[in-house]
Amino acid sequence: MPRPSLAILKNLATQLRIDSVRSTSAAGSGHPTTCLSAADIMSALFFAEMRFDPHDPHHPEADRFVLSKGHAAPILYAAWAAAGAFGRDEVLNLRKITSDLEGHPTPRLPFVDVATGSLGQGLAAGVGAALNARRINSDYRTYVLLGDGETAEGSVWEAAEVAAFHKLDNLCAFTDVNGFGQSRPTQWNHDLEAFASRYRAFGWHAITIDGHDMAAILSALDEARATKGRPTMVVASTFKGKGVKLFENKDNWHGKALKKGPEEDAAIKELEAQYVETSDPAPVIPKPKEKRSEGALPNFVAKMPPPAYKLGDQVATREAYGTALASLGAVDPRIVALDADVKNSTFSEKFEKAYPDRFYQVFIAEQALIGVSMGLASRGAIPFPSTFACFLERASDFIRMAGISMLNVKLAGSHAGVSIGEDGPSQMALEDLAMARGVPNCSVFYPCDAVSAERLMAVAAATPGPAYLRMSRPKTPVIYTNEEAFTVGGSKTLRESDNDVVTVVAAGVTVFEALKAHDLLKTKGLSIRVIDAYSIQPIDQAAMVSAGKATRGQIITVEDHYAHGGLGDAVSEAVSMHGFKVRRLAVREIPRSGPPEELLDRYGLSARAIVEAVGAF
Amino acid sequence: MPRPSLAILKNLATQLRIDSVRSTSAAGSGHPTTCLSAADIMSALFFAEMRFDPHDPHHPEADRFVLSKGHAAPILYAAWAAAGAFGRDEVLNLRKITSDLEGHPTPRLPFVDVATGSLGQGLAAGVGAALNARRINSDYRTYVLLGDGETAEGSVWEAAEVAAFHKLDNLCAFTDVNGFGQSRPTQWNHDLEAFASRYRAFGWHAITIDGHDMAAILSALDEARATKGRPTMVVASTFKGKGVKLFENKDNWHGKALKKGPEEDAAIKELEAQYVETSDPAPVIPKPKEKRSEGALPNFVAKMPPPAYKLGDQVATREAYGTALASLGAVDPRIVALDADVKNSTFSEKFEKAYPDRFYQVFIAEQALIGVSMGLASRGAIPFPSTFACFLERASDFIRMAGISMLNVKLAGSHAGVSIGEDGPSQMALEDLAMARGVPNCSVFYPCDAVSAERLMAVAAATPGPAYLRMSRPKTPVIYTNEEAFTVGGSKTLRESDNDVVTVVAAGVTVFEALKAHDLLKTKGLSIRVIDAYSIQPIDQAAMVSAGKATRGQIITVEDHYAHGGLGDAVSEAVSMHGFKVRRLAVREIPRSGPPEELLDRYGLSARAIVEAVGAF
């Protein structure tokens, strides 16, 4: 299909500028200047390059566009309006509580794959989308638009490295070099080579152009498509606020809408004067290839082969994770795994061995680990990125955005808590439950044995939205039979009697301390109830309340985690309207290196500590 | 002072190798191979380059060394032992619970400035230390040793960019290119140019050498010292496990100690054979320049000029933050501020205007924001890094490590909660309190008005260890007089009577909703107690308990934050042994764009929602 003429594309760029001004002025806030610098690039991408169906944005064969500079949302909306997805005047609802045209893009809009607005995240998502094309054997291409300022984010360079390593020539990104950040000129101003040389050093093909020269943009797109074996970065020199003299290339205009009335009117008039006369044919957006569907998702819980352990087997949950990951991989080709160079510690290497084509190595780059997973998930894959739980925190802001994006990213963190032992505090995740519980739509699972670990992997795969699985380093005995069922929001009552004096709620390694405490107290004639709260979010509220009622309103929580944001908080909230007493055992200071058992005892999580806490009621 | 001979330096490298093997074998775990690749570089740095006093590692004029590849801790300990800080056999206590020679370095050891072990963080700390030299007008130099694998971390490139922008020619880093990560060869193997070209593109001077050639290392150090206007990266080709045939340059030896007995013995023997005969003089480590002290810290709370507001003034706490920051700057030159290109939103620009030399711009790079702050704090400065609260989460893992490092980093996050309005969820911090409370030694303050914001800044400066200050975007009325005092762990009871039926605990913007609710209920003849819990960690437990007792054991918490990890959890824990009922109002789903008041009401934080919750008891 021939491309539209330069005149048509320029006029569309002008239309996008006008609609960006109109929508932000109507909203009374937003970022018109950052839209105007990108208008020519947006026009070229949407009307002369990408294959997509404005009425079916999720089409699996459609080219993808990720607006990494999410504050330019108004021009994204203007582009989809111009493409016919909705009427142009709809953009006037920008930022209203009744509209999905939010201040920054979220997947509440069907044409937004991942939420952006936390800068520096879009390129990793683009890498994930590009890897997915390879996974489904599609020739769709992925385009990402970055701002120049966000290039300072390290996550951009993590993604750049991963893209080059995986030779993603189906990925093309633009950097909109308008020279201004929010509060001042960027450190690079309009030095295009500063960007190009960095990307070249990172293994990319880089092209520098005038970002307001439509022919140059088209030629760069041609060059990118012809480039094999590596991704392309188009470094485009632009002016912030291009087309409106009042703010074109001026500092102190970031995030400021033009006032309704004369200020807006003058800008619109100035922009309208930039339309050129033409009788060239209107653009026809090329449709994507014929739709192939991967089908409905299977019932992972039913389809996954049952675990194969004997009661009492000593198996670390992290190892069961690896086994289960490989099992899940057999159930559906959408299951993929990502590693940050710890596959021999998380045992994700078991998946790599079975399904090398669906295993993505990102090396020691946890933001890329999650960002790439977000891109994969946005295209239908169900990614399981895993690393040490504490290093997942490196990607905290990506995980936050995965929540806002409502994506099927299934995080797994191994080596949780002081029970890792001698490696010391830098390697101990003690705030990861707080991080995961801080994502309101994230399921949080914390298995104590290999059977529950395997079963909860299937539950995580089957549950829509993000999930976090917390795995432990030490070997623990298998306590569940292979047939035992586990559910979102469930728990297991492991010990109970009619005269229990306290309920002890444990999870992960502390389940075994609670069981030991039960036996110790038994010898003294005291009974306690023991619950394995393997689902931390949602927590099994009904079970907690009924156990509390049955045990004199006395509950102890014990967790290999800091006191805040984890199991203790979850249980306290669950029973908060019942007037129970909740005593929590948790790590309350920066721990140190030492043997796991000594650390569990020193920080008050051992059977001894539980017995003491029972006595203190 | 002349340098020691090459023979002496090589022998010291051999000694460091031997002690790294001995200590890890004694511990039965650790990373000997990653120590051995770095031994020659360590020997050159410690015995032929750095000026320091082994018995006074904190000396303000001493050169700094940051071991970014923290898992090489054993060779760091071996080097300090060789320098005379303690006896060589002390290293055999590595990783014992009774020893400060932890698995990864922490500042429990006086010669460790910042805890490392979360890879990719050391360079940012080095940048902070180097900036501090400039601040105190010292010529001390800062050295950082990185691993090759951690170069994949984006935080390295954030730090690299900041170092070049600030032209830190007093900073010299090494990359120990041994070619292996944990689970496989790195993506670069021994391609030194892959590293050098990246650093050059980022504005560094880069030198490639054989990292086992002592003369080449010394010459690179000379070249670095002679390089002006930019930092130097020495890219050193090495072999992992160098010197011990069993594991030299072999995969699958990461993090594995040699077994006590024949395996260790053979390695020690092999290494001992590498000692060369020499009668050259032993090394003399050059002492740092004469000590200049910055003196004891002033009493910030007493010295800071009081706020100057009138009751009822409408001032955003973020704006008061900027005002207070400038006031604090006048109290002591150790107060410094860092910005990630949002100084006009956080108002830290007020500090920049007053003290441009103590204001550090890192651009949009939040990991560098915190990492550089850590380096500055490790050298005596009291840094206030600030950005949007949600973007601080980008640096979650750095904040975790700042806690482990017990550093005086005073984080401030603005634009907390849904009350920011139309910008939408990507810009709303709703899990930042959970993140900050997840650092057990971090004070967490959340002021509601300009007076408390200013006063709490002084409290934060005066309180040892990390602190987090949560600031809001909307203007709120001043409710405290300029003389009001605020303390760590304090709270203010704003409304109380003898017949209060419920205690409402609020903080920040919800204080005003609680006050409105109080007035609304008053008209219906119902009294409620209203508490401003401005200190979230520690929380004012005594006040919560006594208020709960006074109000029928009924408490409502209301916070502009998700339900987990914030105020509700803090209050619930504080009263958990008293059998109260705690109803929490918080955001429970991913919010959307809209006007602040509409969002507060939609997500159940408004006066209306509080009135409803009171009625539901």
mmCIF file of C-alpha atoms in Angstrom, chain A residues 313-413:
data_model
loop_
_atom_site.group_PDB
_atom_site.id
_atom_site.type_symbol
_atom_site.label_atom_id
_atom_site.label_comp_id
_atom_site.label_asym_id
_atom_site.label_seq_id
_atom_site.Cartn_x
_atom_site.Cartn_y
_atom_site.Cartn_z
ATOM 1 C CA ASP A 313 10.617 -35.347 51.532
ATOM 2 C CA GLN A 314 13.007 -32.465 52.118
ATOM 3 C CA VAL A 315 12.554 -30.020 49.239
ATOM 4 C CA ALA A 316 13.059 -26.247 49.071
ATOM 5 C CA THR A 317 10.020 -24.394 47.743
ATOM 6 C CA ARG A 318 12.342 -22.618 45.299
ATOM 7 C CA GLU A 319 13.214 -25.977 43.810
ATOM 8 C CA ALA A 320 9.545 -26.952 43.596
ATOM 9 C CA TYR A 321 9.056 -23.648 41.804
ATOM 10 C CA GLY A 322 11.413 -24.741 39.054
ATOM 11 C CA THR A 323 9.736 -28.113 38.756
ATOM 12 C CA ALA A 324 6.278 -26.566 38.628
ATOM 13 C CA LEU A 325 7.373 -23.985 36.084
ATOM 14 C CA ALA A 326 8.442 -26.727 33.714
ATOM 15 C CA SER A 327 5.174 -28.583 34.351
ATOM 16 C CA LEU A 328 3.159 -25.469 33.590
ATOM 17 C CA GLY A 329 5.146 -24.939 30.428
ATOM 18 C CA ALA A 330 3.744 -28.215 29.125
ATOM 19 C CA VAL A 331 0.172 -27.091 29.742
ATOM 20 C CA ASP A 332 0.219 -24.027 27.512
ATOM 21 C CA PRO A 333 2.688 -22.313 25.175
ATOM 22 C CA ARG A 334 1.775 -18.933 26.635
ATOM 23 C CA ILE A 335 3.673 -19.784 29.794
ATOM 24 C CA VAL A 336 7.097 -18.132 29.528
ATOM 25 C CA ALA A 337 9.883 -17.598 32.043
ATOM 26 C CA LEU A 338 12.418 -14.839 32.546
ATOM 27 C CA ASP A 339 15.620 -14.872 34.534
ATOM 28 C CA ALA A 340 18.072 -12.271 35.842
ATOM 29 C CA ASP A 341 21.110 -14.577 35.980
ATOM 30 C CA VAL A 342 20.055 -16.604 39.012
ATOM 31 C CA LYS A 343 18.348 -19.507 37.255
ATOM 32 C CA ASN A 344 20.504 -21.975 39.169
ATOM 33 C CA SER A 345 19.306 -20.529 42.484
ATOM 34 C CA THR A 346 15.623 -20.110 41.600
ATOM 35 C CA PHE A 347 15.662 -23.362 39.606
ATOM 36 C CA SER A 348 14.033 -21.644 36.640
ATOM 37 C CA GLU A 349 16.779 -23.446 34.709
ATOM 38 C CA LYS A 350 14.455 -26.439 34.746
ATOM 39 C CA PHE A 351 12.097 -24.475 32.523
ATOM 40 C CA GLU A 352 14.937 -23.300 30.303
ATOM 41 C CA LYS A 353 15.995 -26.880 29.743
ATOM 42 C CA ALA A 354 12.480 -27.926 28.742
ATOM 43 C CA TYR A 355 11.461 -24.819 26.791
ATOM 44 C CA PRO A 356 14.546 -22.860 25.744
ATOM 45 C CA ASP A 357 12.558 -20.834 23.201
ATOM 46 C CA ARG A 358 10.250 -19.499 25.877
ATOM 47 C CA PHE A 359 12.974 -18.700 28.389
ATOM 48 C CA TYR A 360 14.306 -15.156 28.265
ATOM 49 C CA GLN A 361 17.577 -14.213 29.888
ATOM 50 C CA VAL A 362 17.782 -10.532 30.800
ATOM 51 C CA PHE A 363 20.922 -10.817 32.960
ATOM 52 C CA ILE A 364 21.284 -8.758 36.158
ATOM 53 C CA ALA A 365 18.618 -6.198 35.285
ATOM 54 C CA GLU A 366 15.521 -6.569 37.397
ATOM 55 C CA GLN A 367 13.664 -3.595 35.979
ATOM 56 C CA ALA A 368 14.011 -5.149 32.553
ATOM 57 C CA LEU A 369 12.960 -8.477 34.055
ATOM 58 C CA ILE A 370 9.584 -7.033 35.014
ATOM 59 C CA GLY A 371 9.238 -4.512 32.198
ATOM 60 C CA VAL A 372 9.849 -7.141 29.530
ATOM 61 C CA SER A 373 7.397 -9.414 31.336
ATOM 62 C CA MET A 374 4.819 -6.633 31.187
ATOM 63 C CA GLY A 375 5.267 -6.364 27.437
ATOM 64 C CA LEU A 376 4.947 -10.124 27.005
ATOM 65 C CA ALA A 377 1.868 -10.234 29.225
ATOM 66 C CA SER A 378 0.261 -7.381 27.321
ATOM 67 C CA ARG A 379 0.373 -9.601 24.218
ATOM 68 C CA GLY A 380 -1.154 -12.693 25.785
ATOM 69 C CA ALA A 381 1.807 -14.496 27.303
ATOM 70 C CA ILE A 382 1.789 -15.469 30.980
ATOM 71 C CA PRO A 383 5.292 -14.613 32.134
ATOM 72 C CA PHE A 384 6.929 -15.915 35.298
ATOM 73 C CA PRO A 385 9.878 -13.625 35.992
ATOM 74 C CA SER A 386 11.901 -14.830 38.947
ATOM 75 C CA THR A 387 14.921 -13.778 40.944
ATOM 76 C CA PHE A 388 15.903 -13.392 44.591
ATOM 77 C CA ALA A 389 12.907 -11.797 46.301
ATOM 78 C CA CYS A 390 14.961 -8.863 47.581
ATOM 79 C CA PHE A 391 16.095 -8.005 44.082
ATOM 80 C CA LEU A 392 12.530 -7.920 42.796
ATOM 81 C CA GLU A 393 12.344 -4.792 44.924
ATOM 82 C CA ARG A 394 14.701 -3.247 42.402
ATOM 83 C CA ALA A 395 11.668 -3.292 40.114
ATOM 84 C CA SER A 396 9.203 -1.981 42.687
ATOM 85 C CA ASP A 397 7.993 0.827 40.474
ATOM 86 C CA PHE A 398 7.560 -1.522 37.511
ATOM 87 C CA ILE A 399 5.534 -3.842 39.720
ATOM 88 C CA ARG A 400 3.411 -0.857 40.736
ATOM 89 C CA MET A 401 2.823 -0.087 37.064
ATOM 90 C CA ALA A 402 2.100 -3.768 36.294
ATOM 91 C CA GLY A 403 -0.700 -3.449 38.843
ATOM 92 C CA ILE A 404 -2.040 -0.313 37.183
ATOM 93 C CA SER A 405 -1.727 -2.150 33.864
ATOM 94 C CA MET A 406 -3.700 -5.108 35.290
ATOM 95 C CA LEU A 407 -1.315 -7.516 33.601
ATOM 96 C CA ASN A 408 -0.805 -11.255 34.080
ATOM 97 C CA VAL A 409 2.730 -10.965 35.422
ATOM 98 C CA LYS A 410 3.503 -13.789 37.868
ATOM 99 C CA LEU A 411 6.457 -12.718 39.971
ATOM 100 C CA ALA A 412 8.404 -15.223 41.951
ATOM 101 C CA GLY A 413 10.981 -14.285 44.538
#
